[in-house]
C-alpha cells in the first residue's frame, strides 16, 4: 500500500456534503463580488455629455439614450447629463445625426420641415420665426449677452397701398451679472437687426435689457441735464481710478483690511464754443501803416496872369509838380508855380489804411473735473504687548494729518474747485461668521463620501465574510494531517504502551529539557500534543498515578 497522501481534489471530494456546498458557494460569491467591483469601477468614470439644456431638449436626449441602451446620470440638480467616459464622443455623434439637441432657439431649419399643403400665411410665419431665431443666435454670440429674444413686426406688403408700412423690431437682452454694453455694442446690435430685414430703419429697432431699461434711442444730452451710459461709465472709471490711488498709497501704511475709501467726482460734459474778434491800431512807430486805397484830387484855376519875372529863358520854364507826402501835412501851392499871381488852386487827398483784426474760436473740452470729494475711513491700530495680548489703539492727530496730506497729494486736490477730503479713524466692526455646528453624520460631504464608499466597502466586507466563513474552513478541513517526527514517534508510542515504566521527572530533568539544545525536540513534542490530545492526556494521567 502506497504512503503518498491524496491530492487536493481527492481531499475536497472526500469532504462532507455541507463542506463542499460551502466551498462552492464561497467561490461563486467571490467571483460575483469581483465582477460587481469591476463593473462599479467602470461605471464610476462618467463624463459630461451636455450641460445647461432646456427641459425639452433634456427629455428628448434621455429618451434617445434609453433607446440606445446607454447608461446615464444627472449632475448639478439635473443641469448636466453624464455618460461613461468611453462613450461620450460616440454618443454625441449619434445624437447629432438625430438632430439633438435642437436648442431652445429655432432658425431657418424650421423651413426644412414644412408639411405639404402649408398656406401662404403659415409659410410667412415660419419664415419670420426662422429669421428671429437666426438673429437671436447671432446676438447671443456676444460675450456680455446671456440670452436674447427678438420680436419682428413684418407688415404684409400690398401693392394697392400707396404708402407701405415699414417693419420694426424689438430686442430683449439678458446680460451676464456685472457686465454692460457700451454705445458701440448697442449700435452694432441695432444695425445688425436693421440690416437683416429689408427696408428696416435703425430708428425702428428698440433694445431693452432685463431690467426694462431702454438701451437704444436718442441720446439724452446736456439740454435735459442727463448723462448717457458712456458718460456714466466714464464717471465710474474716474472715481475708481482715484479710489485705487488712495488704496495704493495707504495700504502699505495701515494694512489692506484696515482701509475703506470712496471718491465722488463731479464732471462737466457741457460743450462751450466762443468766437471773439479784436481790432488793434496799426499806427505804431514800429509797424508801418498798410494802405488799402488812396485818392488824390487836384484842381487848378486859370485867371488873367500878368507878365512877371525876368524876361528870358528862366521865366519860360514850366512849373515844378507839387509833392504830397503820405504822412504829414500837405504843402500849399505857391502862386508862382501857377504861372501868375492871379490864378487859384485846390488839392484833396484821401488815404484809407488797413485795420488789424483777430478772430479767436475757443472750444472747451468735455468731461473736465468740476469737483472731487473723498472719504477715507481708517481702522484703529492693533498693538500686541509682551504677554501676547492684542489691543487696538486710535491713531494720533499727527498721523491723521500726515495721511490726509498723502491723500490730498495722491488725488491732486484743488482748493479753487472746492475739493474736500475727509479722513477719520474709527474701530471697524468685524462680524464673525457664525457657522452652525453640523454633526459629522449630517455633513453633506460626509454623506456623499459614505454614499461613494458604501458599495466598495460593502463588497469588500462580503468578500471577507465569504473567505473566512466558507472558503477557509473548507480548505483547512481538506488539508492533510502533518505526520510526527520519526525520531520522537517511537518513544511517544512506547510511553503510551508502558506508561508505568516511565519514572516521574524531577525538577532537574525538566530544566535540562528546556535547554537550548533540546528546543527542537520540545517544539516537536508540543506539535504532537496539539495533534494528539488524547495520547498526551493519558501520559499526564499516568504521571499523576505514579505520584
Short mmCIF file of C-alpha atoms in Angstrom, two decimals:
data_model
loop_
_atom_site.label_atom_id
_atom_site.label_comp_id
_atom_site.label_asym_id
_atom_site.label_seq_id
_atom_site.Cartn_x
_atom_site.Cartn_y
_atom_site.Cartn_z
CA UNK A 1 0.00 0.00 0.00
CA UNK A 2 1.46 3.42 -1.02
CA UNK A 3 2.07 6.08 1.66
CA UNK A 4 1.55 9.00 -0.82
CA UNK A 5 -1.11 11.38 0.57
CA UNK A 6 -4.16 12.03 -1.65
CA UNK A 7 -4.33 15.16 -3.83
CA UNK A 8 -6.30 18.34 -3.09
CA UNK A 9 -9.16 17.37 -5.37
CA UNK A 10 -9.47 13.96 -3.74
CA UNK A 11 -9.42 15.55 -0.29
CA UNK A 12 -12.10 18.03 -1.33
CA UNK A 13 -14.26 15.32 -2.79
CA UNK A 14 -13.84 13.39 0.44
CA UNK A 15 -15.25 16.28 2.47
CA UNK A 16 -18.80 16.15 3.76
CA UNK A 17 -21.55 17.46 1.54
CA UNK A 18 -22.06 20.54 3.72
CA UNK A 19 -18.39 21.47 3.44
CA UNK A 20 -18.40 21.03 -0.30
CA UNK A 21 -21.50 23.20 -0.69
CA UNK A 22 -19.92 25.95 1.48
CA UNK A 23 -16.74 25.85 -0.62
CA UNK A 24 -18.66 26.01 -3.93
CA UNK A 25 -20.93 28.79 -2.70
CA UNK A 26 -17.95 30.79 -1.42
CA UNK A 27 -16.14 30.53 -4.76
CA UNK A 28 -19.23 31.64 -6.65
CA UNK A 29 -19.77 34.52 -4.23
CA UNK A 30 -16.14 35.70 -4.60
CA UNK A 31 -16.41 35.64 -8.39
CA UNK A 32 -19.67 37.62 -8.26
CA UNK A 33 -18.21 40.18 -5.86
CA UNK A 34 -15.15 40.62 -8.11
CA UNK A 35 -17.34 41.18 -11.18
CA UNK A 36 -19.51 43.65 -9.26
CA UNK A 37 -16.45 45.65 -8.17
CA UNK A 38 -15.14 45.72 -11.75
CA UNK A 39 -18.48 46.90 -13.13
CA UNK A 40 -18.86 49.51 -10.40
CA UNK A 41 -15.38 50.82 -11.09
CA UNK A 42 -16.16 51.17 -14.79
CA UNK A 43 -19.47 52.93 -14.14
CA UNK A 44 -17.82 55.41 -11.78
CA UNK A 45 -15.89 57.12 -14.63
CA UNK A 46 -18.64 59.36 -16.03
CA UNK A 47 -18.15 62.50 -18.13
CA UNK A 48 -20.45 65.38 -19.05
CA UNK A 49 -22.36 64.79 -22.26
CA UNK A 50 -24.36 68.05 -22.34
CA UNK A 51 -24.91 70.82 -19.80
CA UNK A 52 -27.35 73.73 -19.41
CA UNK A 53 -30.00 72.12 -21.57
CA UNK A 54 -33.62 73.15 -21.70
CA UNK A 55 -36.20 70.77 -20.28
CA UNK A 56 -37.47 69.90 -23.74
CA UNK A 57 -34.03 69.03 -25.11
CA UNK A 58 -33.09 67.16 -21.93
CA UNK A 59 -36.15 64.94 -22.14
CA UNK A 60 -35.54 64.21 -25.82
CA UNK A 61 -31.90 63.29 -25.15
CA UNK A 62 -32.82 60.98 -22.24
CA UNK A 63 -35.38 59.22 -24.41
CA UNK A 64 -32.78 58.73 -27.12
CA UNK A 65 -30.23 57.41 -24.61
CA UNK A 66 -32.73 54.87 -23.35
CA UNK A 67 -33.32 53.66 -26.88
CA UNK A 68 -29.56 53.41 -27.44
CA UNK A 69 -29.20 51.49 -24.11
CA UNK A 70 -26.55 53.91 -22.85
CA UNK A 71 -26.34 54.37 -19.05
CA UNK A 72 -26.59 57.96 -17.85
CA UNK A 73 -26.63 60.03 -14.69
CA UNK A 74 -27.69 63.51 -13.65
CA UNK A 75 -25.41 66.10 -12.07
CA UNK A 76 -25.85 69.60 -10.59
CA UNK A 77 -29.54 69.09 -9.95
CA UNK A 78 -30.28 67.86 -13.46
CA UNK A 79 -28.40 70.66 -15.23
CA UNK A 80 -25.92 68.20 -16.78
CA UNK A 81 -26.22 64.71 -18.26
CA UNK A 82 -23.35 62.29 -17.61
CA UNK A 83 -22.46 59.18 -19.60
CA UNK A 84 -19.50 56.76 -19.39
CA UNK A 85 -16.24 58.40 -20.40
CA UNK A 86 -15.50 55.96 -23.23
CA UNK A 87 -18.87 56.67 -24.88
CA UNK A 88 -19.04 60.47 -24.76
CA UNK A 89 -17.86 61.21 -28.31
CA UNK A 90 -19.72 58.28 -29.83
CA UNK A 91 -23.00 59.30 -28.18
CA UNK A 92 -22.57 62.95 -29.22
CA UNK A 93 -22.11 62.00 -32.87
CA UNK A 94 -25.13 59.70 -32.79
CA UNK A 95 -27.30 62.37 -31.13
CA UNK A 96 -26.10 64.96 -33.65
CA UNK A 97 -27.18 62.69 -36.50
CA UNK A 98 -30.61 62.54 -34.86
CA UNK A 99 -30.76 66.36 -34.64
CA UNK A 100 -30.25 66.61 -30.88
CA UNK A 101 -30.00 68.87 -29.03
CA UNK A 102 -32.25 71.14 -31.01
CA UNK A 103 -31.80 74.10 -28.70
CA UNK A 104 -34.43 76.49 -27.46
CA UNK A 105 -33.83 78.73 -30.49
CA UNK A 106 -35.06 77.52 -33.87
CA UNK A 107 -33.54 79.04 -37.01
CA UNK A 108 -34.04 78.52 -40.71
CA UNK A 109 -34.03 74.75 -40.20
CA UNK A 110 -37.72 75.27 -39.46
CA UNK A 111 -38.23 75.79 -43.19
CA UNK A 112 -36.83 72.34 -43.93
CA UNK A 113 -39.61 70.51 -42.06
CA UNK A 114 -42.61 72.16 -43.65
CA UNK A 115 -45.52 69.89 -44.45
CA UNK A 116 -47.26 69.59 -47.77
CA UNK A 117 -50.19 71.93 -48.26
CA UNK A 118 -48.99 74.73 -45.97
CA UNK A 119 -50.73 78.06 -46.56
CA UNK A 120 -49.04 81.30 -47.50
CA UNK A 121 -49.69 82.76 -44.06
CA UNK A 122 -48.09 79.77 -42.32
CA UNK A 123 -45.13 79.92 -44.66
CA UNK A 124 -44.62 83.62 -43.96
CA UNK A 125 -45.00 82.97 -40.22
CA UNK A 126 -42.39 80.18 -40.32
CA UNK A 127 -40.01 82.46 -42.21
CA UNK A 128 -40.44 85.14 -39.56
CA UNK A 129 -39.77 82.64 -36.76
CA UNK A 130 -36.68 81.37 -38.53
CA UNK A 131 -35.37 84.91 -39.05
CA UNK A 132 -35.95 85.73 -35.38
CA UNK A 133 -34.09 82.56 -34.36
CA UNK A 134 -31.09 83.33 -36.56
CA UNK A 135 -30.85 86.87 -35.21
CA UNK A 136 -31.12 85.55 -31.65
CA UNK A 137 -28.24 83.15 -32.24
CA UNK A 138 -26.11 85.95 -33.67
CA UNK A 139 -26.76 88.28 -30.72
CA UNK A 140 -26.17 85.52 -28.15
CA UNK A 141 -22.68 85.11 -29.59
CA UNK A 142 -21.69 88.38 -27.88
CA UNK A 143 -19.62 87.92 -24.72
CA UNK A 144 -21.84 90.05 -22.47
CA UNK A 145 -25.20 88.64 -23.62
CA UNK A 146 -26.52 85.59 -21.77
CA UNK A 147 -29.74 85.24 -23.74
CA UNK A 148 -31.77 87.28 -26.19
CA UNK A 149 -35.25 87.39 -27.64
CA UNK A 150 -36.30 89.24 -30.77
CA UNK A 151 -39.78 90.24 -31.96
CA UNK A 152 -40.10 91.26 -35.60
CA UNK A 153 -43.09 93.19 -36.90
CA UNK A 154 -43.15 92.47 -40.63
CA UNK A 155 -46.20 94.09 -42.25
CA UNK A 156 -47.82 92.46 -45.23
CA UNK A 157 -46.73 94.36 -48.32
CA UNK A 158 -49.63 95.17 -50.63
CA UNK A 159 -49.22 96.83 -54.00
CA UNK A 160 -52.60 98.56 -53.76
CA UNK A 161 -51.46 100.86 -50.94
CA UNK A 162 -49.54 103.97 -51.87
CA UNK A 163 -47.74 104.22 -48.52
CA UNK A 164 -46.40 100.90 -47.27
CA UNK A 165 -45.92 100.35 -43.55
CA UNK A 166 -42.27 99.93 -42.54
CA UNK A 167 -41.08 96.93 -40.49
CA UNK A 168 -39.86 97.29 -36.91
CA UNK A 169 -38.15 95.12 -34.29
CA UNK A 170 -37.79 94.82 -30.52
CA UNK A 171 -34.83 93.14 -28.81
CA UNK A 172 -34.84 91.99 -25.18
CA UNK A 173 -31.37 91.20 -23.79
CA UNK A 174 -30.42 89.32 -20.63
CA UNK A 175 -26.87 90.26 -19.69
CA UNK A 176 -24.48 88.35 -17.51
CA UNK A 177 -24.22 89.68 -13.92
CA UNK A 178 -21.73 92.52 -13.68
CA UNK A 179 -21.50 93.16 -17.43
CA UNK A 180 -22.76 96.07 -19.50
CA UNK A 181 -22.93 97.09 -23.14
CA UNK A 182 -21.37 100.33 -24.37
CA UNK A 183 -22.86 102.59 -27.02
CA UNK A 184 -20.85 100.98 -29.82
CA UNK A 185 -22.11 97.49 -28.97
CA UNK A 186 -25.73 98.65 -28.74
CA UNK A 187 -25.39 100.42 -32.09
CA UNK A 188 -23.93 97.23 -33.54
CA UNK A 189 -26.95 95.20 -32.37
CA UNK A 190 -29.33 97.81 -33.81
CA UNK A 191 -27.60 97.81 -37.19
CA UNK A 192 -27.36 94.01 -37.20
CA UNK A 193 -31.13 93.70 -36.83
CA UNK A 194 -31.98 96.54 -39.23
CA UNK A 195 -29.60 95.21 -41.91
CA UNK A 196 -31.13 91.73 -41.72
CA UNK A 197 -34.65 92.91 -42.55
CA UNK A 198 -35.32 94.72 -45.84
CA UNK A 199 -36.41 98.37 -45.61
CA UNK A 200 -35.99 98.48 -41.83
CA UNK A 201 -34.61 101.70 -40.41
CA UNK A 202 -32.21 101.60 -37.43
CA UNK A 203 -34.56 104.03 -35.67
CA UNK A 204 -37.28 101.34 -35.76
CA UNK A 205 -35.24 98.96 -33.59
CA UNK A 206 -35.67 99.10 -29.79
CA UNK A 207 -33.21 97.36 -27.44
CA UNK A 208 -34.23 96.69 -23.83
CA UNK A 209 -32.28 94.90 -21.08
CA UNK A 210 -33.62 92.50 -18.44
CA UNK A 211 -34.46 95.41 -16.10
CA UNK A 212 -36.65 97.12 -18.69
CA UNK A 213 -34.22 99.98 -19.32
CA UNK A 214 -34.17 101.28 -22.89
CA UNK A 215 -30.64 100.92 -24.23
CA UNK A 216 -31.22 102.30 -27.71
CA UNK A 217 -32.87 105.54 -28.79
CA UNK A 218 -31.81 109.17 -28.92
CA UNK A 219 -29.14 110.42 -26.58
CA UNK A 220 -30.29 112.36 -23.55
CA UNK A 221 -27.85 115.23 -23.92
CA UNK A 222 -26.94 118.16 -21.80
CA UNK A 223 -30.14 120.00 -22.76
CA UNK A 224 -32.07 117.95 -20.22
CA UNK A 225 -29.17 117.63 -17.79
CA UNK A 226 -28.90 113.84 -18.11
CA UNK A 227 -25.92 111.56 -18.78
CA UNK A 228 -25.84 108.68 -21.21
CA UNK A 229 -24.35 105.27 -20.48
CA UNK A 230 -20.94 106.14 -21.87
CA UNK A 231 -20.67 109.29 -19.75
CA UNK A 232 -21.76 107.40 -16.62
CA UNK A 233 -19.18 104.74 -17.36
CA UNK A 234 -16.51 107.43 -17.70
CA UNK A 235 -17.52 108.93 -14.34
CA UNK A 236 -17.30 105.49 -12.67
CA UNK A 237 -13.90 104.94 -14.24
CA UNK A 238 -12.61 108.28 -12.92
CA UNK A 239 -13.91 107.54 -9.41
CA UNK A 240 -12.47 104.02 -9.48
CA UNK A 241 -9.05 105.32 -10.54
CA UNK A 242 -8.92 107.87 -7.73
CA UNK A 243 -10.11 105.30 -5.20
CA UNK A 244 -7.43 102.86 -6.30
CA UNK A 245 -4.79 105.57 -5.94
CA UNK A 246 -5.81 106.13 -2.33
CA UNK A 247 -5.67 102.40 -1.60
CA UNK A 248 -2.27 102.01 -3.21
CA UNK A 249 -0.76 104.82 -1.13
CA UNK A 250 -2.36 103.91 2.24
CA UNK A 251 -2.45 100.09 2.26
CA UNK A 252 1.31 99.71 2.88
CA UNK A 253 0.93 102.03 5.90
CA UNK A 254 -2.27 100.86 7.61
CA UNK A 255 -2.80 97.41 6.06
CA UNK A 256 -5.15 96.05 3.44
CA UNK A 257 -8.08 95.25 5.73
CA UNK A 258 -7.80 98.49 7.73
CA UNK A 259 -8.86 100.89 4.99
CA UNK A 260 -12.08 101.92 3.26
CA UNK A 261 -12.11 104.72 0.66
CA UNK A 262 -14.69 106.26 -1.67
CA UNK A 263 -14.30 109.10 -4.18
CA UNK A 264 -17.13 111.07 -5.78
CA UNK A 265 -16.30 113.00 -8.94
CA UNK A 266 -18.44 115.74 -10.46
CA UNK A 267 -17.64 116.15 -14.16
CA UNK A 268 -18.68 118.78 -16.66
CA UNK A 269 -19.73 117.34 -20.01
CA UNK A 270 -21.06 120.62 -21.43
CA UNK A 271 -19.57 121.84 -24.71
CA UNK A 272 -18.87 125.59 -24.95
CA UNK A 273 -17.70 127.29 -28.13
CA UNK A 274 -16.87 131.04 -28.15
CA UNK A 275 -15.79 133.38 -31.01
CA UNK A 276 -14.05 136.73 -30.41
CA UNK A 277 -12.89 139.49 -32.84
CA UNK A 278 -10.32 142.08 -31.77
CA UNK A 279 -9.32 145.30 -33.63
CA UNK A 280 -5.95 146.87 -32.91
CA UNK A 281 -4.48 150.12 -34.23
CA UNK A 282 -1.51 149.87 -36.54
CA UNK A 283 -0.20 153.38 -36.27
CA UNK A 284 2.65 152.43 -34.05
CA UNK A 285 6.10 153.61 -34.82
CA UNK A 286 7.46 150.12 -35.23
CA UNK A 287 4.83 148.84 -37.63
CA UNK A 288 4.42 150.59 -40.97
CA UNK A 289 0.90 151.52 -41.97
CA UNK A 290 -0.65 149.40 -44.69
CA UNK A 291 -2.54 151.48 -47.29
CA UNK A 292 -5.71 149.90 -48.57
CA UNK A 293 -6.70 152.71 -51.02
CA UNK A 294 -5.60 156.23 -51.87
CA UNK A 295 -7.42 159.00 -53.82
CA UNK A 296 -5.98 162.41 -54.80
CA UNK A 297 -7.99 165.28 -56.36
CA UNK A 298 -6.19 168.38 -57.67
CA UNK A 299 -7.88 171.45 -59.29
CA UNK A 300 -6.10 174.49 -60.76
CA UNK A 301 -7.98 177.68 -61.90
CA UNK A 302 -6.64 179.97 -64.70
CA UNK A 303 -7.12 183.83 -64.31
CA UNK A 304 -5.56 186.87 -66.11
CA UNK A 305 -1.99 186.42 -65.26
CA UNK A 306 0.24 189.44 -65.64
CA UNK A 307 3.66 189.04 -67.05
CA UNK A 308 6.22 188.97 -64.33
CA UNK A 309 9.69 187.93 -63.79
CA UNK A 310 12.86 188.48 -65.64
CA UNK A 311 12.42 188.11 -69.34
CA UNK A 312 14.36 185.30 -70.75
CA UNK A 313 14.56 181.53 -70.72
CA UNK A 314 14.21 181.19 -66.96
CA UNK A 315 10.74 182.63 -66.86
CA UNK A 316 9.50 180.45 -69.68
CA UNK A 317 10.08 177.13 -67.77
CA UNK A 318 7.05 175.05 -66.73
CA UNK A 319 6.13 174.95 -63.03
CA UNK A 320 7.53 172.23 -60.76
CA UNK A 321 4.91 169.49 -59.92
CA UNK A 322 3.62 169.54 -56.39
CA UNK A 323 4.66 166.78 -53.95
CA UNK A 324 2.33 165.44 -51.20
CA UNK A 325 3.86 163.06 -48.59
CA UNK A 326 1.84 160.19 -47.12
CA UNK A 327 2.46 161.27 -43.59
CA UNK A 328 2.38 164.91 -42.65
CA UNK A 329 0.56 168.00 -43.81
CA UNK A 330 0.11 168.81 -47.48
CA UNK A 331 2.18 171.66 -48.84
CA UNK A 332 0.45 174.68 -50.20
CA UNK A 333 0.83 175.59 -53.84
CA UNK A 334 2.62 178.82 -54.49
CA UNK A 335 1.14 181.26 -56.91
CA UNK A 336 4.46 181.48 -58.67
CA UNK A 337 4.13 177.87 -59.59
CA UNK A 338 0.84 178.62 -61.31
CA UNK A 339 2.45 180.88 -63.73
CA UNK A 340 0.97 184.07 -62.35
CA UNK A 341 -0.33 185.81 -59.36
CA UNK A 342 -3.94 185.83 -60.46
CA UNK A 343 -4.61 182.00 -60.51
CA UNK A 344 -6.26 179.78 -57.78
CA UNK A 345 -5.77 176.04 -56.99
CA UNK A 346 -7.32 173.23 -54.85
CA UNK A 347 -5.91 169.84 -53.87
CA UNK A 348 -7.67 166.91 -52.00
CA UNK A 349 -6.08 163.63 -50.89
CA UNK A 350 -7.96 160.67 -49.30
CA UNK A 351 -5.96 157.69 -47.92
CA UNK A 352 -7.57 154.54 -46.41
CA UNK A 353 -5.43 152.36 -44.14
CA UNK A 354 -5.95 148.64 -43.19
CA UNK A 355 -7.11 147.89 -39.63
CA UNK A 356 -5.82 144.74 -37.70
CA UNK A 357 -8.49 142.17 -36.76
CA UNK A 358 -8.08 138.95 -34.71
CA UNK A 359 -10.78 136.20 -34.77
CA UNK A 360 -10.43 133.64 -31.93
CA UNK A 361 -12.62 130.48 -31.65
CA UNK A 362 -12.46 128.56 -28.31
CA UNK A 363 -13.96 125.10 -27.67
CA UNK A 364 -13.85 123.75 -24.14
CA UNK A 365 -13.01 120.07 -23.55
CA UNK A 366 -15.80 117.81 -22.27
CA UNK A 367 -15.52 115.66 -19.18
CA UNK A 368 -13.49 118.10 -17.10
CA UNK A 369 -13.48 117.66 -13.34
CA UNK A 370 -15.54 120.24 -11.54
CA UNK A 371 -15.16 118.88 -8.01
CA UNK A 372 -13.76 115.90 -6.10
CA UNK A 373 -14.98 114.59 -2.75
CA UNK A 374 -13.02 111.83 -0.99
CA UNK A 375 -13.94 109.97 2.21
CA UNK A 376 -11.43 107.66 3.90
CA UNK A 377 -12.07 105.52 7.00
CA UNK A 378 -9.09 104.01 8.86
CA UNK A 379 -9.25 101.27 11.45
CA UNK A 380 -7.58 101.52 14.86
CA UNK A 381 -4.01 100.32 15.17
CA UNK A 382 -3.54 96.79 16.51
CA UNK A 383 -0.89 96.54 19.25
CA UNK A 384 0.46 93.34 20.82
CA UNK A 385 2.17 93.62 24.23
CA UNK A 386 4.95 91.44 25.63
CA UNK A 387 2.48 88.95 27.08
CA UNK A 388 0.89 88.38 23.68
CA UNK A 389 -2.31 90.29 24.40
CA UNK A 390 -3.70 92.17 21.40
CA UNK A 391 -5.40 95.55 21.80
CA UNK A 392 -6.47 98.36 19.48
CA UNK A 393 -5.40 101.98 19.77
CA UNK A 394 -6.61 105.06 17.85
CA UNK A 395 -4.22 106.96 15.59
CA UNK A 396 -2.77 110.23 16.78
CA UNK A 397 -3.73 113.54 15.25
CA UNK A 398 -0.28 113.95 13.71
CA UNK A 399 -0.64 110.60 11.97
CA UNK A 400 -4.10 111.54 10.67
CA UNK A 401 -2.72 114.83 9.33
CA UNK A 402 0.10 113.01 7.54
CA UNK A 403 -2.29 110.51 5.99
CA UNK A 404 -4.64 113.34 4.95
CA UNK A 405 -1.73 115.11 3.26
CA UNK A 406 -0.90 111.89 1.41
CA UNK A 407 -4.48 111.61 0.16
CA UNK A 408 -4.52 115.25 -0.96
CA UNK A 409 -1.35 114.82 -2.97
CA UNK A 410 -2.45 111.49 -4.40
CA UNK A 411 -5.68 112.68 -6.00
CA UNK A 412 -4.48 116.24 -6.69
CA UNK A 413 -6.85 118.29 -4.55
CA UNK A 414 -7.53 121.79 -5.90
CA UNK A 415 -8.98 124.20 -3.36
CA UNK A 416 -10.13 126.56 -6.11
CA UNK A 417 -12.55 123.91 -7.35
CA UNK A 418 -13.89 123.33 -3.86
CA UNK A 419 -12.48 119.79 -3.43
CA UNK A 420 -12.93 118.24 0.00
CA UNK A 421 -11.08 115.44 1.82
CA UNK A 422 -12.30 113.71 4.98
CA UNK A 423 -10.14 111.15 6.81
CA UNK A 424 -11.46 109.67 10.07
CA UNK A 425 -10.19 106.98 12.41
CA UNK A 426 -12.68 104.59 14.00
CA UNK A 427 -12.67 100.91 15.01
CA UNK A 428 -14.09 98.55 12.43
CA UNK A 429 -16.96 96.29 13.37
CA UNK A 430 -15.89 92.88 12.14
CA UNK A 431 -18.78 90.48 12.08
CA UNK A 432 -17.63 86.95 12.55
CA UNK A 433 -19.34 84.32 10.51
CA UNK A 434 -21.19 82.10 12.94
CA UNK A 435 -21.26 78.69 11.35
CA UNK A 436 -23.72 76.25 12.75
CA UNK A 437 -22.06 73.16 14.13
CA UNK A 438 -23.41 70.36 11.99
CA UNK A 439 -22.89 66.83 13.29
CA UNK A 440 -20.45 64.75 11.36
CA UNK A 441 -23.08 62.28 10.20
CA UNK A 442 -25.22 65.16 8.86
CA UNK A 443 -22.40 66.92 6.99
CA UNK A 444 -23.13 66.82 3.23
CA UNK A 445 -19.51 65.99 2.45
CA UNK A 446 -19.58 63.08 4.86
CA UNK A 447 -22.86 61.83 3.44
CA UNK A 448 -21.51 61.99 -0.11
CA UNK A 449 -18.32 60.20 0.91
CA UNK A 450 -20.29 57.48 2.65
CA UNK A 451 -22.52 57.04 -0.38
CA UNK A 452 -19.47 56.81 -2.61
CA UNK A 453 -17.62 54.31 -0.44
CA UNK A 454 -20.63 52.30 0.71
CA UNK A 455 -20.71 49.96 -2.28
CA UNK A 456 -16.94 49.20 -2.43
CA UNK A 457 -16.72 48.70 1.34
CA UNK A 458 -19.83 46.50 1.34
CA UNK A 459 -18.43 44.34 -1.44
CA UNK A 460 -15.07 44.05 0.31
CA UNK A 461 -16.76 43.10 3.61
CA UNK A 462 -18.88 40.49 1.85
CA UNK A 463 -15.75 39.06 0.24
CA UNK A 464 -14.00 38.80 3.64
CA UNK A 465 -17.03 37.09 5.18
CA UNK A 466 -17.17 34.57 2.34
CA UNK A 467 -13.43 33.88 2.50
CA UNK A 468 -13.17 33.44 6.27
CA UNK A 469 -16.63 31.92 6.77
CA UNK A 470 -16.90 29.42 3.93
CA UNK A 471 -13.76 29.00 1.85
CA UNK A 472 -11.07 28.99 4.55
CA UNK A 473 -12.75 26.36 6.82
CA UNK A 474 -13.30 24.07 3.80
CA UNK A 475 -9.69 24.39 2.67
CA UNK A 476 -8.45 23.83 6.23
CA UNK A 477 -10.57 20.70 6.52
CA UNK A 478 -9.13 19.38 3.24
CA UNK A 479 -5.54 19.93 4.43
CA UNK A 480 -3.66 16.62 5.11
CA UNK A 481 -2.54 15.95 8.74
CA UNK A 482 1.11 16.56 9.45
CA UNK A 483 2.98 13.35 10.47
CA UNK A 484 5.05 13.46 13.69
CA UNK A 485 8.83 13.44 13.54
CA UNK A 486 10.29 9.98 13.05
CA UNK A 487 12.70 10.31 16.00
CA UNK A 488 10.02 11.11 18.60
CA UNK A 489 7.19 8.88 17.33
CA UNK A 490 8.59 5.53 18.63
CA UNK A 491 9.41 6.99 22.01
CA UNK A 492 5.97 8.53 22.40
CA UNK A 493 4.29 5.29 21.34
CA UNK A 494 6.40 3.41 23.86
CA UNK A 495 5.38 5.85 26.54
CA UNK A 496 1.74 5.26 25.68
CA UNK A 497 2.14 1.47 25.80
CA UNK A 498 4.02 1.40 29.02
CA UNK A 499 3.10 4.49 30.98
CA UNK A 500 4.13 3.00 34.36
CA UNK A 501 7.68 2.25 33.15
CA UNK A 502 8.44 5.95 32.94
CA UNK A 503 9.62 7.41 36.21
CA UNK A 504 8.31 10.71 37.34
CA UNK A 505 10.58 13.51 36.07
CA UNK A 506 12.19 15.62 38.71
CA UNK A 507 12.87 19.32 38.53
CA UNK A 508 16.45 18.88 37.27
CA UNK A 509 15.31 16.81 34.30
CA UNK A 510 12.66 19.40 33.38
CA UNK A 511 15.25 22.17 33.48
CA UNK A 512 17.57 20.06 31.35
CA UNK A 513 14.85 19.54 28.75
CA UNK A 514 14.35 23.31 28.46
CA UNK A 515 17.96 23.93 27.43
CA UNK A 516 18.87 25.44 24.06
CA UNK A 517 19.93 22.02 22.66
CA UNK A 518 16.52 20.48 23.23
CA UNK A 519 14.34 23.34 21.84
CA UNK A 520 13.66 21.49 18.61
CA UNK A 521 12.56 18.39 20.49
CA UNK A 522 10.31 20.45 22.76
CA UNK A 523 8.68 22.08 19.76
CA UNK A 524 8.12 18.67 18.21
CA UNK A 525 6.53 17.45 21.45
CA UNK A 526 4.24 20.46 21.55
CA UNK A 527 3.13 19.86 17.98
CA UNK A 528 2.46 16.22 18.76
CA UNK A 529 0.43 17.25 21.80
CA UNK A 530 -1.68 19.59 19.68
CA UNK A 531 -2.28 16.89 17.06
CA UNK A 532 -2.92 14.03 19.55
CA UNK A 533 -4.52 15.46 22.67
CA UNK A 534 -5.87 12.02 23.82
CA UNK A 535 -2.40 10.47 23.93
CA UNK A 536 -0.98 13.38 25.89
CA UNK A 537 -3.89 13.19 28.33
CA UNK A 538 -3.16 9.50 29.00
CA UNK A 539 0.51 10.32 29.58
CA UNK A 540 -0.32 13.02 32.11
CA UNK A 541 -2.80 10.72 33.79
CA UNK A 542 -0.08 8.03 34.13
CA UNK A 543 2.35 10.51 35.63
CA UNK A 544 -0.22 11.61 38.18
CA UNK A 545 -0.95 7.98 39.06
CA UNK A 546 2.77 7.36 39.60
CA UNK A 547 2.97 10.18 42.12
#
